[in-house]
CSV table of C-alpha atoms in Angstrom, one decimal:
chain,number,residue,atom,x,y,z
A,17,MET,CA,-10.9,31.9,23.6
A,18,ASN,CA,-7.3,31.0,23.0
A,19,ALA,CA,-6.7,27.3,23.2
A,20,ILE,CA,-3.7,25.0,23.4
A,21,LEU,CA,-3.3,22.5,20.6
A,22,VAL,CA,-2.0,19.1,21.7
A,23,THR,CA,-1.2,16.7,18.8
A,24,GLY,CA,-1.2,13.0,19.6
A,25,ALA,CA,-3.8,13.6,22.3
A,26,ALA,CA,-5.0,10.0,22.1
A,27,GLY,CA,-1.4,8.8,22.7
A,28,PHE,CA,0.2,8.0,25.9
A,29,ILE,CA,2.1,11.2,26.8
A,30,GLY,CA,-0.3,13.5,24.8
A,31,PHE,CA,-3.2,12.1,26.9
A,32,HIS,CA,-1.5,12.9,30.2
A,33,VAL,CA,-0.3,16.3,29.1
A,34,SER,CA,-3.9,17.1,27.9
A,35,GLN,CA,-5.3,16.0,31.2
A,36,ARG,CA,-2.9,18.2,33.2
A,37,LEU,CA,-3.7,21.2,31.0
A,38,LEU,CA,-7.4,20.7,31.5
A,39,ASP,CA,-6.8,20.3,35.3
A,40,GLN,CA,-5.2,23.8,35.2
A,41,GLY,CA,-8.2,25.3,33.5
A,42,GLU,CA,-6.9,25.5,30.0
A,43,THR,CA,-8.9,24.9,26.8
A,44,VAL,CA,-7.4,22.1,24.8
A,45,ILE,CA,-7.9,21.1,21.2
A,46,GLY,CA,-6.7,17.5,20.8
A,47,VAL,CA,-5.7,16.0,17.5
A,48,ASP,CA,-4.9,12.4,16.7
A,49,ASP,CA,-5.3,10.1,13.6
A,50,LEU,CA,-6.1,7.1,15.8
A,51,ASN,CA,-4.0,4.8,13.7
A,52,ASP,CA,-3.7,1.1,14.4
A,53,TYR,CA,-0.1,0.9,15.4
A,54,TYR,CA,-1.5,-0.4,18.6
A,55,ASP,CA,-5.0,-1.0,20.1
A,56,VAL,CA,-7.2,1.8,18.9
A,57,ASN,CA,-9.6,1.0,21.8
A,58,LEU,CA,-7.0,2.1,24.2
A,59,LYS,CA,-6.7,5.4,22.4
A,60,ARG,CA,-10.4,5.9,22.2
A,61,ASP,CA,-10.7,5.3,26.0
A,62,ARG,CA,-8.1,8.0,26.7
A,63,ILE,CA,-10.0,10.4,24.5
A,64,ALA,CA,-13.3,9.5,26.2
A,65,LEU,CA,-11.8,10.5,29.6
A,66,LEU,CA,-10.6,13.8,28.2
A,67,GLN,CA,-14.0,14.5,26.7
A,68,LYS,CA,-15.5,14.5,30.2
A,69,SER,CA,-14.3,18.1,30.2
A,70,ASP,CA,-16.3,20.7,28.3
A,71,ARG,CA,-13.0,22.5,27.6
A,72,PHE,CA,-11.7,19.7,25.5
A,73,GLN,CA,-12.4,19.3,21.8
A,74,PHE,CA,-11.1,16.4,19.7
A,75,SER,CA,-10.4,16.2,16.0
A,76,SER,CA,-9.4,13.0,14.2
A,77,LEU,CA,-6.8,14.2,11.7
A,78,ASN,CA,-3.6,13.0,10.1
A,79,LEU,CA,-0.9,15.7,10.5
A,80,ALA,CA,0.4,15.0,7.0
A,81,ASP,CA,-3.0,16.1,5.7
A,82,ARG,CA,-2.0,19.6,4.5
A,83,SER,CA,-5.4,21.0,3.9
A,84,GLY,CA,-6.8,19.5,7.1
A,85,MET,CA,-4.0,21.1,9.1
A,86,GLU,CA,-4.6,24.4,7.4
A,87,ARG,CA,-8.3,24.3,8.3
A,88,LEU,CA,-7.4,23.3,11.9
A,89,PHE,CA,-5.2,26.3,12.4
A,90,ALA,CA,-7.6,28.6,10.6
A,91,THR,CA,-10.5,27.5,12.8
A,92,HIS,CA,-8.8,27.9,16.2
A,93,GLN,CA,-6.7,30.6,17.7
A,94,PHE,CA,-3.9,28.6,19.3
A,95,SER,CA,-1.8,30.4,21.9
A,96,LYS,CA,0.6,27.5,22.3
A,97,VAL,CA,1.2,24.1,20.6
A,98,VAL,CA,2.3,20.9,22.3
A,99,HIS,CA,3.4,18.5,19.6
A,100,MET,CA,3.4,15.0,21.0
A,101,ALA,CA,2.2,13.1,17.9
A,102,ALA,CA,4.7,10.8,16.2
A,103,GLN,CA,5.1,7.3,14.8
A,104,ALA,CA,6.9,5.8,17.8
A,105,GLY,CA,9.1,2.7,18.3
A,106,VAL,CA,12.7,2.0,17.4
A,107,ARG,CA,12.3,-1.6,16.1
A,108,TYR,CA,9.1,-0.8,14.1
A,109,SER,CA,11.0,1.8,12.1
A,110,ILE,CA,13.2,-0.9,10.7
A,111,GLN,CA,10.2,-2.7,9.1
A,112,ASN,CA,8.1,0.3,8.3
A,113,PRO,CA,10.4,3.3,7.4
A,114,HIS,CA,7.8,5.2,5.3
A,115,ALA,CA,5.4,5.5,8.3
A,116,TYR,CA,8.1,7.5,10.1
A,117,LEU,CA,8.8,9.9,7.3
A,118,ASP,CA,5.1,10.6,6.8
A,119,SER,CA,4.3,11.1,10.4
A,120,ASN,CA,7.4,12.4,12.0
A,121,VAL,CA,8.8,14.6,9.2
A,122,VAL,CA,6.0,15.6,6.9
A,123,GLY,CA,3.5,15.8,9.8
A,124,PHE,CA,5.9,18.0,11.8
A,125,LEU,CA,6.4,20.3,8.8
A,126,GLU,CA,2.6,20.9,8.8
A,127,VAL,CA,2.7,21.8,12.5
A,128,LEU,CA,5.5,24.2,11.9
A,129,GLU,CA,3.7,25.8,9.0
A,130,GLY,CA,0.6,26.2,11.1
A,131,CYS,CA,2.6,27.9,13.9
A,132,ARG,CA,4.3,30.1,11.4
A,133,HIS,CA,1.1,31.4,9.8
A,134,GLN,CA,-0.6,31.9,13.2
A,135,GLN,CA,2.4,33.2,15.1
A,136,VAL,CA,1.9,31.0,18.1
A,137,GLU,CA,3.6,32.1,21.4
A,138,HIS,CA,5.4,28.8,21.9
A,139,LEU,CA,5.8,25.4,20.2
A,140,VAL,CA,6.9,22.6,22.5
A,141,PHE,CA,7.7,19.3,20.7
A,142,ALA,CA,8.6,15.8,21.6
A,143,SER,CA,12.1,14.6,20.7
A,144,SER,CA,13.7,11.5,22.2
A,145,SER,CA,16.7,10.1,24.0
A,146,SER,CA,17.2,8.0,20.9
A,147,VAL,CA,18.9,10.9,19.2
A,148,TYR,CA,22.0,10.2,21.3
A,149,GLY,CA,22.5,7.1,19.2
A,150,ALA,CA,26.1,5.9,19.3
A,151,ASN,CA,27.1,8.3,22.1
A,152,ARG,CA,28.6,6.6,25.1
A,153,LYS,CA,29.5,9.6,27.3
A,154,MET,CA,27.2,9.5,30.3
A,155,PRO,CA,25.0,11.1,31.4
A,156,PHE,CA,23.6,12.3,28.1
A,157,SER,CA,23.7,16.0,27.9
A,158,VAL,CA,21.9,18.4,25.5
A,159,HIS,CA,25.3,20.0,25.0
A,160,HIS,CA,26.7,16.8,23.4
A,161,ASN,CA,26.8,16.3,19.6
A,162,VAL,CA,24.1,13.9,18.4
A,163,ASP,CA,25.1,13.2,14.8
A,164,HIS,CA,25.2,9.4,14.9
A,165,PRO,CA,21.6,8.0,15.2
A,166,LEU,CA,21.2,4.2,15.3
A,167,SER,CA,17.6,4.0,14.0
A,168,LEU,CA,15.4,5.8,11.5
A,169,TYR,CA,13.1,6.8,14.4
A,170,ALA,CA,16.1,8.5,16.0
A,171,ALA,CA,17.0,10.2,12.7
A,172,THR,CA,13.5,11.6,12.3
A,173,LYS,CA,13.6,13.0,15.9
A,174,LYS,CA,16.9,14.6,15.2
A,175,SER,CA,15.4,16.1,12.0
A,176,ASN,CA,12.6,17.6,14.0
A,177,GLU,CA,15.1,19.4,16.2
A,178,LEU,CA,16.8,20.8,13.0
A,179,MET,CA,13.5,21.8,11.4
A,180,ALA,CA,12.3,23.5,14.5
A,181,HIS,CA,15.5,25.5,14.8
A,182,THR,CA,15.2,26.6,11.1
A,183,TYR,CA,11.7,27.9,11.7
A,184,SER,CA,12.8,29.6,14.9
A,185,HIS,CA,15.6,31.3,13.0
A,186,LEU,CA,13.6,32.3,9.9
A,187,TYR,CA,10.3,33.2,11.5
A,188,ARG,CA,11.3,33.9,15.2
A,189,ILE,CA,8.9,31.2,16.4
A,190,PRO,CA,9.9,30.2,20.0
A,191,THR,CA,10.4,26.4,19.9
A,192,THR,CA,11.5,24.0,22.6
A,193,GLY,CA,12.4,20.3,22.0
A,194,LEU,CA,12.1,17.8,24.8
A,195,ARG,CA,14.2,14.6,24.7
A,196,PHE,CA,12.1,12.0,26.6
A,197,PHE,CA,13.8,9.1,28.3
A,198,THR,CA,11.9,5.7,28.4
A,199,VAL,CA,8.5,6.9,29.6
A,200,TYR,CA,6.2,4.5,31.5
A,201,GLY,CA,3.1,4.6,33.6
A,202,PRO,CA,-0.7,4.2,33.5
A,203,TRP,CA,-2.3,4.2,30.1
A,204,GLY,CA,1.1,3.3,28.6
A,205,ARG,CA,1.7,2.0,25.1
A,206,PRO,CA,1.4,-1.8,24.6
A,207,ASP,CA,4.7,-1.9,22.6
A,208,MET,CA,6.8,-0.7,25.6
A,209,ALA,CA,8.6,-2.7,28.2
A,210,ALA,CA,6.3,-2.2,31.2
A,211,PHE,CA,3.2,-3.2,29.3
A,212,LYS,CA,4.7,-6.1,27.3
A,213,PHE,CA,6.3,-7.6,30.4
A,214,THR,CA,3.3,-7.2,32.6
A,215,LYS,CA,1.0,-8.7,30.0
A,216,ALA,CA,3.3,-11.7,29.3
A,217,ILE,CA,3.9,-12.5,33.0
A,218,LEU,CA,0.2,-12.5,33.7
A,219,GLU,CA,-0.5,-14.8,30.7
A,220,GLY,CA,2.3,-17.2,31.7
A,221,LYS,CA,4.2,-16.4,28.5
A,222,SER,CA,8.0,-15.9,28.2
A,223,ILE,CA,9.3,-12.4,27.7
A,224,ASP,CA,12.1,-11.4,25.3
A,225,VAL,CA,14.9,-9.8,27.2
A,226,TYR,CA,17.5,-8.2,24.9
A,227,ASN,CA,21.2,-7.9,25.6
A,228,TYR,CA,20.6,-10.6,28.2
A,229,GLY,CA,18.9,-7.9,30.4
A,230,LYS,CA,22.2,-5.9,30.8
A,231,MET,CA,20.8,-2.8,29.2
A,232,ARG,CA,20.2,0.2,31.4
A,233,ARG,CA,17.4,2.6,30.9
A,234,ASP,CA,16.5,6.0,32.5
A,235,PHE,CA,12.9,4.9,33.1
A,236,THR,CA,10.8,8.0,33.7
A,237,TYR,CA,7.3,8.0,35.2
A,238,VAL,CA,4.7,9.7,33.0
A,239,ASP,CA,3.5,12.2,35.7
A,240,ASP,CA,7.1,13.5,35.9
A,241,ILE,CA,7.2,13.8,32.2
A,242,ALA,CA,3.9,15.8,32.1
A,243,GLU,CA,5.1,18.0,34.9
A,244,GLY,CA,8.2,18.8,32.8
A,245,VAL,CA,6.2,19.5,29.7
A,246,LEU,CA,4.0,22.0,31.5
A,247,ARG,CA,6.9,23.7,33.2
A,248,THR,CA,8.6,24.0,29.8
A,249,LEU,CA,5.5,25.3,28.1
A,250,ASP,CA,5.5,28.3,30.5
A,251,LYS,CA,9.3,28.9,29.8
A,252,ILE,CA,9.3,30.6,26.4
A,253,PRO,CA,12.8,30.4,25.0
A,254,GLN,CA,14.8,33.5,24.2
A,255,PRO,CA,17.8,33.9,22.0
A,256,ASP,CA,21.0,33.0,23.9
A,257,PRO,CA,23.2,36.1,24.1
A,258,ASN,CA,26.2,33.9,24.9
A,259,TRP,CA,25.8,31.6,21.9
A,260,SER,CA,28.9,31.5,19.8
A,261,ALA,CA,29.1,30.6,16.1
A,262,MET,CA,32.7,29.7,16.6
A,263,ASN,CA,31.9,27.2,19.4
A,264,PRO,CA,28.2,26.4,18.9
A,265,ASP,CA,26.2,24.9,21.7
A,266,PRO,CA,23.6,22.4,20.2
A,267,SER,CA,21.1,23.1,23.0
A,268,SER,CA,20.6,26.8,22.3
A,269,SER,CA,20.8,29.4,19.6
A,270,GLN,CA,20.8,33.0,18.5
A,271,ALA,CA,17.2,32.1,17.6
A,272,PRO,CA,14.4,31.6,20.3
A,273,TYR,CA,15.1,27.9,20.5
A,274,HIS,CA,16.1,25.4,23.2
A,275,LEU,CA,16.5,21.7,23.9
A,276,TYR,CA,16.1,19.9,27.2
A,277,ASN,CA,16.3,16.3,28.5
A,278,ILE,CA,13.5,15.0,30.6
A,279,GLY,CA,14.5,11.9,32.4
A,280,ASN,CA,14.6,10.3,35.8
A,281,ASN,CA,18.4,10.9,36.1
A,282,GLN,CA,18.7,7.4,37.5
A,283,PRO,CA,19.3,4.5,35.1
A,284,VAL,CA,17.9,1.1,36.0
A,285,GLU,CA,19.1,-2.3,34.7
A,286,LEU,CA,16.4,-4.0,32.7
A,287,LEU,CA,16.6,-7.1,34.8
A,288,HIS,CA,15.9,-5.0,37.9
A,289,PHE,CA,12.9,-3.4,36.1
A,290,ILE,CA,11.5,-6.9,35.5
A,291,GLU,CA,12.1,-7.8,39.1
A,292,VAL,CA,10.0,-4.8,40.3
A,293,ILE,CA,7.2,-5.9,38.0
A,294,GLU,CA,7.4,-9.4,39.4
A,295,ASP,CA,7.2,-8.1,42.9
A,296,CYS,CA,4.1,-6.0,42.1
A,297,LEU,CA,2.4,-9.0,40.4
A,298,GLY,CA,3.5,-11.6,42.9
A,299,MET,CA,4.5,-13.7,39.9
A,300,LYS,CA,7.8,-14.7,38.2
A,301,ALA,CA,8.7,-14.0,34.6
A,302,LYS,CA,9.8,-16.6,32.2
A,303,LYS,CA,12.8,-14.9,30.5
A,304,ASN,CA,14.0,-15.5,27.0
A,305,LEU,CA,17.5,-14.0,27.0
A,306,LEU,CA,18.5,-12.6,23.7
A,307,PRO,CA,21.4,-10.6,22.2
A,308,LEU,CA,21.2,-6.9,21.5
A,309,GLN,CA,18.7,-5.9,18.8
A,310,ALA,CA,19.6,-3.8,15.8
A,311,GLY,CA,18.9,-0.1,16.5
A,312,ASP,CA,19.0,-0.5,20.3
A,313,VAL,CA,21.4,1.4,22.5
A,314,LEU,CA,23.1,-0.1,25.6
A,315,GLU,CA,22.3,2.6,28.1
A,316,THR,CA,20.4,5.9,28.5
A,317,TYR,CA,21.0,8.3,31.3
A,318,ALA,CA,19.6,11.9,31.3
A,319,ASP,CA,21.5,14.9,32.5
A,320,VAL,CA,18.5,17.1,33.5
A,321,ASP,CA,20.5,19.9,35.1
A,322,GLU,CA,19.5,22.4,32.3
A,323,LEU,CA,15.8,21.7,32.8
A,324,SER,CA,16.1,21.9,36.5
A,325,LYS,CA,18.0,25.2,36.4
A,326,ASP,CA,15.5,26.8,34.0
A,327,THR,CA,12.2,25.4,35.3
A,328,GLY,CA,12.7,23.9,38.7
A,329,PHE,CA,11.9,20.4,37.3
A,330,GLU,CA,12.8,17.5,39.6
A,331,PRO,CA,11.8,13.9,38.9
A,332,LYS,CA,10.0,12.6,42.0
A,333,THR,CA,8.8,9.0,41.2
A,334,SER,CA,10.9,6.0,42.1
A,335,ILE,CA,10.9,2.9,39.9
A,336,GLU,CA,9.1,1.0,42.6
A,337,GLU,CA,6.3,3.5,43.0
A,338,GLY,CA,5.9,4.1,39.3
A,339,VAL,CA,5.7,0.4,38.4
A,340,ARG,CA,3.2,-0.2,41.2
A,341,HIS,CA,1.0,2.6,39.7
A,342,PHE,CA,1.3,1.1,36.3
A,343,VAL,CA,0.5,-2.5,37.4
A,344,ASP,CA,-2.5,-1.3,39.4
A,345,TRP,CA,-3.8,0.6,36.4
A,346,TYR,CA,-3.2,-2.4,34.1
A,347,CYS,CA,-5.0,-4.8,36.3
A,348,SER,CA,-7.9,-2.4,36.8
A,349,TYR,CA,-8.2,-1.6,33.1
A,350,TYR,CA,-8.2,-5.2,32.1
A,351,ASN,CA,-10.1,-6.4,35.2
A,352,ILE,CA,-7.4,-8.8,36.3
A,353,SER,CA,-6.8,-10.1,39.9
A,354,THR,CA,-3.2,-10.9,40.7
A,355,LYS,CA,-1.6,-13.0,43.5
A,356,SER,CA,-0.2,-9.7,44.9
A,357,SER,CA,-3.7,-8.0,44.9
A,358,VAL,CA,-5.3,-11.1,46.5
A,359,ALA,CA,-2.6,-11.1,49.2
A,360,LEU,CA,-3.4,-7.5,50.0
């Protein structure tokens, strides 16, 4: 039976995408190296939920393991590949640059090689809003140039887009890159804002708020992200007949290649995001206001018109609803009672 490969299946977005695919009746092969960048128990618990389905198989594998990846693709007949695995985090890339090259560049090369030799129908891979870097024209559009990354993480994601295009051009492998915008929600990563802020507030600890809370982010709920991934997976890219080598559009090509933004299309100031968490918890945050960190950008704002036009995608989850779902999950997962829940 043809299966769909999901790399990073134990990760935040990979887990949600895998669950949605299983819910649709697909057979999913999940791969993850279960590294200790954050709590491995959280990753194992995600996999345990997926393993409740007899249509899910899991393999612990580092994508940079060439022989292991060759065996994986030789063992299974993948119809499509969803590549969500990556070493994440902007600030962590400043302290640990080699982890990003190994995972995000070498690992992605092995995924591309597997797709080439097996001639998969479609490779959908995770890029990031970080590729917009020094760009300040809002909203960010896939038609904009993105040659000025501000972190090594962003540079590796830009390199993924270039590598995918090369394989689409050389081997006619249909590839689609998805630039995710600040994803949050249940089962989220401990290094991201919603998780860090919620944990600190509940523990009575201060939270570091960079750029004095004046940054704006296009916070996007994970269910909306997963919906966009699945819609894109069914939209196999075709060569763009209108693409011009004299005026090249970065989002499409003469090859079967396309780029999309997936965001909420509604930037929120960081201080407001914190206020919503405070309201859900019934507790106030102790804020440690700090200047802008190296590698950070001031604002993200996704133009999702292209994705909406091609797939019908529309973000549906408000920041208030999404944060409530996250806080409810966090308190349930860690068995915590809050002032807000007691009041209810």
